[in-house]
CSV table of C-alpha atoms and ligand atoms in Angstrom, one decimal:
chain,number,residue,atom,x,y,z
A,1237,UNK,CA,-39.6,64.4,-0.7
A,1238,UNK,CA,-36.4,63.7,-2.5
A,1239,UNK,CA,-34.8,66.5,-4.4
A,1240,UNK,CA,-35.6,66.5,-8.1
A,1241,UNK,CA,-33.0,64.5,-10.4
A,1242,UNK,CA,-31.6,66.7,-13.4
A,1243,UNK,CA,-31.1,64.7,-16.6
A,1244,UNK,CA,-29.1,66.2,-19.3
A,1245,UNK,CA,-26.4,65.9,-22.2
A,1246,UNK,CA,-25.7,65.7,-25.6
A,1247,UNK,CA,-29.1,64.5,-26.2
A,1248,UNK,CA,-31.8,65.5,-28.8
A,1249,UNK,CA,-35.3,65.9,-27.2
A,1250,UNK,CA,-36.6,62.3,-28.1
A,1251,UNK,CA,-33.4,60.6,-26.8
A,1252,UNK,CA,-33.9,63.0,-23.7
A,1253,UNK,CA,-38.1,62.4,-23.2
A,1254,UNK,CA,-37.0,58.5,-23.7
A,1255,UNK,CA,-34.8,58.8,-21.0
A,1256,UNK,CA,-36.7,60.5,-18.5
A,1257,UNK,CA,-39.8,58.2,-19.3
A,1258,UNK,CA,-37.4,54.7,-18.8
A,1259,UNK,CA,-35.8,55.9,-15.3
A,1260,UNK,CA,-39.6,57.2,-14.0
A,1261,UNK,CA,-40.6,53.3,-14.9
A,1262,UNK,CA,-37.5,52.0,-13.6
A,1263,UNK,CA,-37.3,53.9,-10.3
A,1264,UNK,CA,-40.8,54.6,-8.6
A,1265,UNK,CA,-40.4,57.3,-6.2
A,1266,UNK,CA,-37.8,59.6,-7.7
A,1267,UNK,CA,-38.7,62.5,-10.2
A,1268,UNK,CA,-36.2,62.9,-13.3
A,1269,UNK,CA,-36.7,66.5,-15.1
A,1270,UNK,CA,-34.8,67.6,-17.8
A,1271,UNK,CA,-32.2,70.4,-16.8
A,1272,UNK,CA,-33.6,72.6,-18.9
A,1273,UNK,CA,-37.1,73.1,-16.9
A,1274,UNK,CA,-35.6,72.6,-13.4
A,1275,UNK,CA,-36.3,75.8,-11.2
A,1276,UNK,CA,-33.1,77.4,-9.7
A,1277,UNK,CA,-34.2,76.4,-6.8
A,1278,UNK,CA,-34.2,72.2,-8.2
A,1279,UNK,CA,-31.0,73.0,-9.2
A,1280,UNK,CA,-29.8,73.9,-6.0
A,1281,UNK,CA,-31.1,71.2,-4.4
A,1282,UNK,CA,-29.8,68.8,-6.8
A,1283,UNK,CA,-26.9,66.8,-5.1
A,1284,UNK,CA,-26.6,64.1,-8.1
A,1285,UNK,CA,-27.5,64.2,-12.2
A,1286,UNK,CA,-27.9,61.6,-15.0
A,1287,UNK,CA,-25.6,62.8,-17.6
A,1288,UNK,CA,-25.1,62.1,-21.1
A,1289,UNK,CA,-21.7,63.8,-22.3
A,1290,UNK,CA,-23.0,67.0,-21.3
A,1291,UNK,CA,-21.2,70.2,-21.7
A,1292,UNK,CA,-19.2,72.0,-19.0
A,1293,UNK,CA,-21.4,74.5,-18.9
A,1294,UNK,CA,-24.3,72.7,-17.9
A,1295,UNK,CA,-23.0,70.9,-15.2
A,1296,UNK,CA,-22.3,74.6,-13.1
A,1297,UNK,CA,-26.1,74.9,-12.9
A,1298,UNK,CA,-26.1,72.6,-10.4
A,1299,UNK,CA,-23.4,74.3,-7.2
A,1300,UNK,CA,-24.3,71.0,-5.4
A,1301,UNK,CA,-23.6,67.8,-7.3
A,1302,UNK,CA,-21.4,65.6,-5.4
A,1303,UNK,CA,-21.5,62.7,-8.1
A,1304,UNK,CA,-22.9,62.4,-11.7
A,1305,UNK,CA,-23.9,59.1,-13.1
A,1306,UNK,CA,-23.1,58.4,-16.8
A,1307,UNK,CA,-25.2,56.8,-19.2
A,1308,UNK,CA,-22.3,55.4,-21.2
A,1309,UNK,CA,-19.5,53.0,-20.4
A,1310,UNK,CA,-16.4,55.1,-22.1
A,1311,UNK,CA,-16.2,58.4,-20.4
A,1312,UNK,CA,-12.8,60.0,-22.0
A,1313,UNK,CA,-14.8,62.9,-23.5
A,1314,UNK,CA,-15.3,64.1,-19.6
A,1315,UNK,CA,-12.3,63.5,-17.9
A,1316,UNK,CA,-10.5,67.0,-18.3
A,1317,UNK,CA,-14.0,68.5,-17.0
A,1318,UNK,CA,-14.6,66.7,-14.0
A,1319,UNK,CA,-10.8,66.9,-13.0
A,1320,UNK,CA,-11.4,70.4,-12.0
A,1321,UNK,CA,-14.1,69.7,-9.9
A,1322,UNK,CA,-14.6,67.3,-6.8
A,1323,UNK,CA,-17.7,65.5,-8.6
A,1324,UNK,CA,-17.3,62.1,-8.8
A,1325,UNK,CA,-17.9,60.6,-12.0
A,1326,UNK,CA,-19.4,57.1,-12.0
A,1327,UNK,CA,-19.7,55.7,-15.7
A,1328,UNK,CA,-22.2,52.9,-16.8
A,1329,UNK,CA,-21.3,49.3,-15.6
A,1330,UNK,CA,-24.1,47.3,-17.3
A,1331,UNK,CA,-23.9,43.6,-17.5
A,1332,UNK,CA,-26.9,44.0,-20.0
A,1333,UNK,CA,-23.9,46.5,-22.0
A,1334,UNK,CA,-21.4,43.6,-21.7
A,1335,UNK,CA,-23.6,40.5,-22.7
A,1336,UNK,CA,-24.2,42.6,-26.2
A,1337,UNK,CA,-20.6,44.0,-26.5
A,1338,UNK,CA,-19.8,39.7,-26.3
A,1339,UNK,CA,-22.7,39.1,-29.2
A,1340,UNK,CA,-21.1,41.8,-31.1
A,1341,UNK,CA,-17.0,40.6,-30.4
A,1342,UNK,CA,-18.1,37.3,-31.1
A,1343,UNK,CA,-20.6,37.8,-34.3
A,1344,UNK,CA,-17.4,39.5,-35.7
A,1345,UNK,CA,-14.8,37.1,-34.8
A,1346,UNK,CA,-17.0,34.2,-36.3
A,1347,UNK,CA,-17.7,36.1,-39.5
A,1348,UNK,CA,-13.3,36.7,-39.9
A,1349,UNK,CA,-12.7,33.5,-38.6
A,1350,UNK,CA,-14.8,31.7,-41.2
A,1351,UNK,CA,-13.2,33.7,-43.4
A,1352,UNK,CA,-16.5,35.6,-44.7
A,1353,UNK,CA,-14.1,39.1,-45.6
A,1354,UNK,CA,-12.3,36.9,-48.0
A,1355,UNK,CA,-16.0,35.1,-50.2
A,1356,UNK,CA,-16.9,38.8,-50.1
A,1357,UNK,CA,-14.4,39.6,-51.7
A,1358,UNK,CA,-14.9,36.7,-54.1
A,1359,UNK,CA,-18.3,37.4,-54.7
A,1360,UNK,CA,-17.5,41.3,-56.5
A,1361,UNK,CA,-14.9,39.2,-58.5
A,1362,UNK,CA,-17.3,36.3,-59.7
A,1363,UNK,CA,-14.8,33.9,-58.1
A,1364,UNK,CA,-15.6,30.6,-56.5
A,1365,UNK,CA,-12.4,29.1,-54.8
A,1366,UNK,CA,-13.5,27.5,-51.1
A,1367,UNK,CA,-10.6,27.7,-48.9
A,1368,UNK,CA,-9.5,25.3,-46.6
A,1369,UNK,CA,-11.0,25.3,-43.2
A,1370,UNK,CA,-9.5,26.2,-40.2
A,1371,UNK,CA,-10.8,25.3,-36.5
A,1372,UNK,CA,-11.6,27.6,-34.0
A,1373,UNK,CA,-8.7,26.2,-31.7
A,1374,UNK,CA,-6.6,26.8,-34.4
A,1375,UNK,CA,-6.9,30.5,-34.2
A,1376,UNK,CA,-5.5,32.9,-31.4
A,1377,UNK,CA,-7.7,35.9,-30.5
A,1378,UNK,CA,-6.0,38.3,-28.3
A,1379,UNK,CA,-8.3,41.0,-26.6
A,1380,UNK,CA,-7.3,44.1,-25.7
A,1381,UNK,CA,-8.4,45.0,-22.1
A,1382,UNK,CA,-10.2,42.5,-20.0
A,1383,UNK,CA,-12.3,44.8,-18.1
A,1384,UNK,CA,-16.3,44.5,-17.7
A,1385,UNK,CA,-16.8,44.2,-21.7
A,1386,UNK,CA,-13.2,42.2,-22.5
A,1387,UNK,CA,-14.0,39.0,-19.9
A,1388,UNK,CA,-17.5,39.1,-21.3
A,1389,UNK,CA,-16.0,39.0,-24.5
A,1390,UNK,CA,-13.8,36.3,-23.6
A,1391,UNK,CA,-16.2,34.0,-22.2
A,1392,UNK,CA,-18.2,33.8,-25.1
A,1393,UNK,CA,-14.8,33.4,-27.3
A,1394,UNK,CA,-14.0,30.6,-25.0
A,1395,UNK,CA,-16.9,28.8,-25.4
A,1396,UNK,CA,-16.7,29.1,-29.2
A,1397,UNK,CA,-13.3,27.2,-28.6
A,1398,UNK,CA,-10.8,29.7,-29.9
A,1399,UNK,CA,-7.0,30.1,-28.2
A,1400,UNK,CA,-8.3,33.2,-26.3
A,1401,UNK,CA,-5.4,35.8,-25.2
A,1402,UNK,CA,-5.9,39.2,-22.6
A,1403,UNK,CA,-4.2,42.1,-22.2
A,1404,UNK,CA,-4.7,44.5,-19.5
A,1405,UNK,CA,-2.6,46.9,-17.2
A,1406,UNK,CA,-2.7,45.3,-14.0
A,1407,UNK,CA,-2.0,40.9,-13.1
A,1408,UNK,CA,-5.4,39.1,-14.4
A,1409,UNK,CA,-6.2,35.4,-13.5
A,1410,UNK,CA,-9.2,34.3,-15.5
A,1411,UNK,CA,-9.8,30.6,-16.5
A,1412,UNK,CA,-9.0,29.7,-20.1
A,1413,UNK,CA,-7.6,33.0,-20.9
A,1414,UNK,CA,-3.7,33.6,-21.6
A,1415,UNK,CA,-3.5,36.8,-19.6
A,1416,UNK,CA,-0.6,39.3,-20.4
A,1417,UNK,CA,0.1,43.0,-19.0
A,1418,UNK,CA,1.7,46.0,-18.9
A,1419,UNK,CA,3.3,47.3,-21.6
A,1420,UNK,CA,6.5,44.7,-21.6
A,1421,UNK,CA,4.0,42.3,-22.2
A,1422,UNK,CA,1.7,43.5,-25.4
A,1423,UNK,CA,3.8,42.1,-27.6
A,1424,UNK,CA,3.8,38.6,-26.3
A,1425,UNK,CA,-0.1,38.8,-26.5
A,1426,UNK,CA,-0.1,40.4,-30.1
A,1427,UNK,CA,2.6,38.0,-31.1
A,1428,UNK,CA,1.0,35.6,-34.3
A,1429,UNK,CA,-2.4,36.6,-33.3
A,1430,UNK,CA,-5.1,35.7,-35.9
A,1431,UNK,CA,-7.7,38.4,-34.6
A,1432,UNK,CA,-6.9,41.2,-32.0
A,1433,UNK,CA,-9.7,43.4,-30.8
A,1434,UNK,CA,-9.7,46.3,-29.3
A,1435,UNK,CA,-11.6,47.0,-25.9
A,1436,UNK,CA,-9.5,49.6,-24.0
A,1437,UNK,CA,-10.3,53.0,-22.5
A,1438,UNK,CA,-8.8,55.7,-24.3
A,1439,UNK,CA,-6.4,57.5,-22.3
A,1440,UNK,CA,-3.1,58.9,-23.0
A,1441,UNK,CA,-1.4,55.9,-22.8
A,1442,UNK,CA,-3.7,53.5,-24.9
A,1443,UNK,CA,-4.2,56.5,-27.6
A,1444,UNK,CA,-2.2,55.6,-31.4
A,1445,UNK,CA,-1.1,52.5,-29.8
A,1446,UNK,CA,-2.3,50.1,-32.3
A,1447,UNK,CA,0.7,51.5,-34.5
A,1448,UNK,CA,2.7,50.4,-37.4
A,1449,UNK,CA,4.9,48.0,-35.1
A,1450,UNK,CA,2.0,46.5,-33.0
A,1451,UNK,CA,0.0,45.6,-36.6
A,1452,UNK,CA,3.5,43.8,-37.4
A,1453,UNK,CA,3.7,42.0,-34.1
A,1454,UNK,CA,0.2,40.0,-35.9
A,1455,UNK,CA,0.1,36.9,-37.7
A,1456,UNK,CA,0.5,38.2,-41.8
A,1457,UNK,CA,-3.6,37.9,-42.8
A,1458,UNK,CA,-4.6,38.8,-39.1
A,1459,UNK,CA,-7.6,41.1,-39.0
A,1460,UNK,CA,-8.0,43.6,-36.6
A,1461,UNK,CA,-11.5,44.7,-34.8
A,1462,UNK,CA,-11.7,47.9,-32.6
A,1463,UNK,CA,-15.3,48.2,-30.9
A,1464,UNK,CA,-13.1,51.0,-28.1
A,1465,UNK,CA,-12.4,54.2,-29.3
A,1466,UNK,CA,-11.1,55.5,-32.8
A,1467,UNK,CA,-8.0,57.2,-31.3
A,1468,UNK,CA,-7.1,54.0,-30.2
A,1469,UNK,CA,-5.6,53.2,-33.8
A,1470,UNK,CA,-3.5,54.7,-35.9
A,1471,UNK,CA,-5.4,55.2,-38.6
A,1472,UNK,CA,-2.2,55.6,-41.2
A,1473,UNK,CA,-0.9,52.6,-39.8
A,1474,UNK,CA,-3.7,50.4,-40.5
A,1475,UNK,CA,-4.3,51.9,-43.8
A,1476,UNK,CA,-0.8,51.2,-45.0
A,1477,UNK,CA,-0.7,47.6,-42.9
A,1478,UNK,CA,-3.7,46.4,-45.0
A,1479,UNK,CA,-2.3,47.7,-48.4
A,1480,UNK,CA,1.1,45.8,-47.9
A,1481,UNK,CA,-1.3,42.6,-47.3
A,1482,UNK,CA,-0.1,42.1,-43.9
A,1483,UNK,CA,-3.5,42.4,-42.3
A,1484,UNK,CA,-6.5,41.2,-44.4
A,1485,UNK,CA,-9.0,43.1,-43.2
A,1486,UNK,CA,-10.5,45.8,-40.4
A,1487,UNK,CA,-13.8,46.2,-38.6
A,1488,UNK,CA,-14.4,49.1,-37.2
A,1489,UNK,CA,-17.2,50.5,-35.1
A,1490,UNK,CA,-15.4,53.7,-34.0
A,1491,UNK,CA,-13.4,56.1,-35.4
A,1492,UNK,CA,-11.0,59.5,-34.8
A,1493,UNK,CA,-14.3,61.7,-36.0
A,1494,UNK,CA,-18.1,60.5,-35.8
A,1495,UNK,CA,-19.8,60.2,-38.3
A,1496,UNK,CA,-17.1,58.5,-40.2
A,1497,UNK,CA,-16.4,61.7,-42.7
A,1498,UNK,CA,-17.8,61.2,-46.3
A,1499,UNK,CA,-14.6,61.8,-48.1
A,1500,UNK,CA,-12.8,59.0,-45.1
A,1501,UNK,CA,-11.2,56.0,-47.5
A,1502,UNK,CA,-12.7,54.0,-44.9
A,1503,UNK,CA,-15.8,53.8,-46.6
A,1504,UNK,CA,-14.5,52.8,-49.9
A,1505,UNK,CA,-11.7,50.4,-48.3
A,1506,UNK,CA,-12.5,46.7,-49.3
A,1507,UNK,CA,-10.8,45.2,-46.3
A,1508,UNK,CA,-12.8,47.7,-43.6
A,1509,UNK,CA,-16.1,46.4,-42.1
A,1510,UNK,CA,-17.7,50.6,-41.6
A,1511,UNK,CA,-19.6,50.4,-38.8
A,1512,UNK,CA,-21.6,53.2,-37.0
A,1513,UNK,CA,-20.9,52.6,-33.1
A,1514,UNK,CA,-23.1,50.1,-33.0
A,1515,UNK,CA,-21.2,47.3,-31.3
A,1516,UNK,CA,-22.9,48.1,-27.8
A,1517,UNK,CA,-25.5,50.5,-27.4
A,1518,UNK,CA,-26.6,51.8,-24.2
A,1519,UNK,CA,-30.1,49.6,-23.4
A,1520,UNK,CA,-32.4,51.7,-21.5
A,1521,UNK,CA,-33.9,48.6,-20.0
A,1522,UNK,CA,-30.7,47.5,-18.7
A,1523,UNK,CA,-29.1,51.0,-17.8
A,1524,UNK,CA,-31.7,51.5,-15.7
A,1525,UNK,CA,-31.6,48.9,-13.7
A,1526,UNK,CA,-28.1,49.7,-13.2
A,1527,UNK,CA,-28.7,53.6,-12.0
A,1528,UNK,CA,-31.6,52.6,-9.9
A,1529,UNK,CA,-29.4,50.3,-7.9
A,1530,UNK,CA,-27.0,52.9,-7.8
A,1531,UNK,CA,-29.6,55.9,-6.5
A,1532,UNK,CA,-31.0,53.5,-3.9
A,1533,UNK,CA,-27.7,53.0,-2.5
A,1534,UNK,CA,-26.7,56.4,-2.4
A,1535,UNK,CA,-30.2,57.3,-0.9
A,1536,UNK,CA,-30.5,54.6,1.9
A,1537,UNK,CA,-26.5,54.4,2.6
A,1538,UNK,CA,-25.4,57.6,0.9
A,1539,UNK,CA,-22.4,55.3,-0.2
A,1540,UNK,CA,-21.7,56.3,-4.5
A,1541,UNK,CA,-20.8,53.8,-6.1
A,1542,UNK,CA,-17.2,53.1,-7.9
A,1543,UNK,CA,-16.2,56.1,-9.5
A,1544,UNK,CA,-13.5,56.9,-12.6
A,1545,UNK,CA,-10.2,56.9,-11.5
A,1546,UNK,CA,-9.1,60.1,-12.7
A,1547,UNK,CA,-5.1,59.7,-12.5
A,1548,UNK,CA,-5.5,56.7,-14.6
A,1549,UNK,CA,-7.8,57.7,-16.8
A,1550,UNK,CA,-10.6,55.2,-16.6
B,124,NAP,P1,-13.1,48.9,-18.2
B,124,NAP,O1,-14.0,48.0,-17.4
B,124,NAP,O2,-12.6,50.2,-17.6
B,124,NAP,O3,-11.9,48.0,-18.7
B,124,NAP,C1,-10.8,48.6,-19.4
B,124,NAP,C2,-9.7,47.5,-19.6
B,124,NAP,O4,-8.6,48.1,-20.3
B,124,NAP,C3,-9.2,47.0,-18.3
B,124,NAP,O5,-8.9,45.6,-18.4
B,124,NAP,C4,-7.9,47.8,-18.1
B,124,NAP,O6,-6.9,47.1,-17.4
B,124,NAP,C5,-7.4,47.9,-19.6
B,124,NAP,N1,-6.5,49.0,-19.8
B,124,NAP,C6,-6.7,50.3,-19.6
B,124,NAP,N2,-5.6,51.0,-19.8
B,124,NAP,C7,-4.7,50.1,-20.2
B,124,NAP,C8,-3.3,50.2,-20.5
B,124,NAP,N3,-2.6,51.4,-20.6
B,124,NAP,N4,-2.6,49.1,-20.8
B,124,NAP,C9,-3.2,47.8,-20.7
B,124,NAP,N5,-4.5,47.7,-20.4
B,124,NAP,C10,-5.2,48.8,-20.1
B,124,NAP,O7,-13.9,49.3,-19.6
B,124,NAP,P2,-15.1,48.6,-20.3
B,124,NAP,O8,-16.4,48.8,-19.7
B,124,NAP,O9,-14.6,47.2,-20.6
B,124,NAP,O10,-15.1,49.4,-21.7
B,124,NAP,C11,-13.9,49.5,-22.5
B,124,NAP,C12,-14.2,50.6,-23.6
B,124,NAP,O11,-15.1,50.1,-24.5
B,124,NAP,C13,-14.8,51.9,-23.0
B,124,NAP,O12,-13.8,52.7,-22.5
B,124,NAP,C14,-15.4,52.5,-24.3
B,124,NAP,O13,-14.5,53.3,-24.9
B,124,NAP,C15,-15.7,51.3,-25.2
B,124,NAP,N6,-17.1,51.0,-25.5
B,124,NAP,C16,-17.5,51.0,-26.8
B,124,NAP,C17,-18.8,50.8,-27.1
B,124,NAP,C18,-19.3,50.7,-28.5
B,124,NAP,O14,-20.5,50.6,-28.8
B,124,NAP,N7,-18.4,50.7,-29.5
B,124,NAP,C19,-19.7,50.6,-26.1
B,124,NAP,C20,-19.3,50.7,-24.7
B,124,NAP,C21,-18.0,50.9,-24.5
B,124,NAP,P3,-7.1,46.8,-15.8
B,124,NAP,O15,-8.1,45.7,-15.8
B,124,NAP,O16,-5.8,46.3,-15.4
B,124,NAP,O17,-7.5,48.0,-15.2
């Protein structure tokens, strides 16, 4: 009989019980247990875990992990802990993820592009003005990282006929995308964009740099939308950039602390969208299906599949 899995993280019980229940459906023939009511003996035998950000700690219970799988797509928050130790780390690659990470980019493009921020704004102040409109292949929307939720998010932008730009680190061919990288090239995708948004790992090198020069490298009345990571943006920078009028508004899913603080001006901002990380929540349905394929590989070919790359940070 297969060894026991060990699921565990930052969790609360219901999350954790919801879990275990969806990857017993998902994948007859393996047992999940929480960590917490594994024997010593389970734990020793355990050579792989289901993880959920879980603390250092927890993770030395088991000697004998050789991989961990992740139950979320950004992984940043585990990077300095599994750099000390030869685990590999393999985050969630969910098509399911990526198909509502595109819903989400493009529900919010749609509501800036159509200029909804603006009749909000209207409506508190009783005014009726229409404003002229403006079609989709009239607007530039530069995404920030094309990886597996950026082309998904471009595909659907595509289709919706907007000027779609990329950015990401390394040479990207993909059809009906402007594609720019490396740093030498960020400002040639920002330049006189109508919309950027934000889908980049954060790492050291993609942490503050949506700064007070980037936000200027927009069209004056761009909007900005970061579904990524808070850190990502310079918080000050936007602040001040949508005071001076240069961008007319901000939605934001994610931010530097979560839950957004009470006393944050965030909340009371009338250009900022608040939203609370909900742009692409892990689906248990989908997730699933993604770790089962994953365990039956490593069981039947003991091949694990593509791991974080820890020198570059994603
Ligand atoms: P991914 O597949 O790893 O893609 C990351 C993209 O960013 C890649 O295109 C990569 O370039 C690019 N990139 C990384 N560092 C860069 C740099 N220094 N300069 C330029 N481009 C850089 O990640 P993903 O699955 O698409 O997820 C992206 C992020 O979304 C996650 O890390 C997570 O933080 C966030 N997320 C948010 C939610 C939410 O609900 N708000 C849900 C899921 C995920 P290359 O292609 O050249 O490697």
């Amino acid at each position: 009989m297969n060894p026991v899995i060990p699921v565990f993280g930052d969790l609360t019980d219901p999350e954790l019980h919801h879990w275990l229940t969806a990857l017993g459906n998902a994948i007859p023939g393996e047992r999940f247990m929480a960590l917490a009511e594994m024997t010593a003996e389970q734990k020793q035998r355990a050579t792989f875990a289901i993880v959920a950000n879980p603390h250092p700690s927890l993770l030395q219970q088991c000697p004998n992990l050789i991989w961990v799988q992740s139950l979320w797509a950004g992984v940043e928050k585990l990077l300095a802990t599994f750099q000390q130790t030869d685990i590999k780390l393999v985050r969630l690659i969910d098509p399911g993820l990526a198909n509502t990470m595109a819903e989400a980019v493009l529900t919010w493009s749609l509501y800036l592009h159509r200029q909804m921020h603006i009749y909000r704004q209207q409506q508190l102040n009783h005014t009726w003005q229409p404003l002229p409109y403006v079609a989709p292949e009239d607007r530039i929307v530069t995404l920030l990282g094309l990886g597996e939720l950026g082309r998904a998010a471009a595909e659907s932008l595509i289709k919706q006929g907007f000027q779609v730009r990329g950015w990401s680190r390394q040479v990207k061919q993909i059809q009906g995308v402007h594609c720019f990288h490396g740093s030498e090239q960020l400002q040639a995708a920002l330049d006189g964009a109508d919309i950027a948004i934000c889908l980049l790992p954060l790492t050291p090198q993609t942490q503050g740099l949506i700064d007070t020069p980037r936000l200027g490298m927009l069209k004056p009345g761009a909007c900005l939308i970061n579904f990524a990571r808070g850190a990502i943006v310079d918080d000050q920078a936007l602040l001040a950039s949508l005071e001076s009028g240069h961008l007319a508004h901000a939605v934001l899913d994610v931010f530097m602390t979560e839950p957004l603080p009470k006393d944050h001006p965030y909340w009371r901002h009338q250009q900022v969208t608040v939203l609370p990380h909900i742009s692409a929540q892990t689906r248990a349905d989908t997730a699933c299906k993604v770790v089962a394929r994953n365990i039956r590989q490593y069981r039947r070919d003991a091949v694990i599949s593509d791991a974080v790359d820890f020198t570059r940070g994603y």
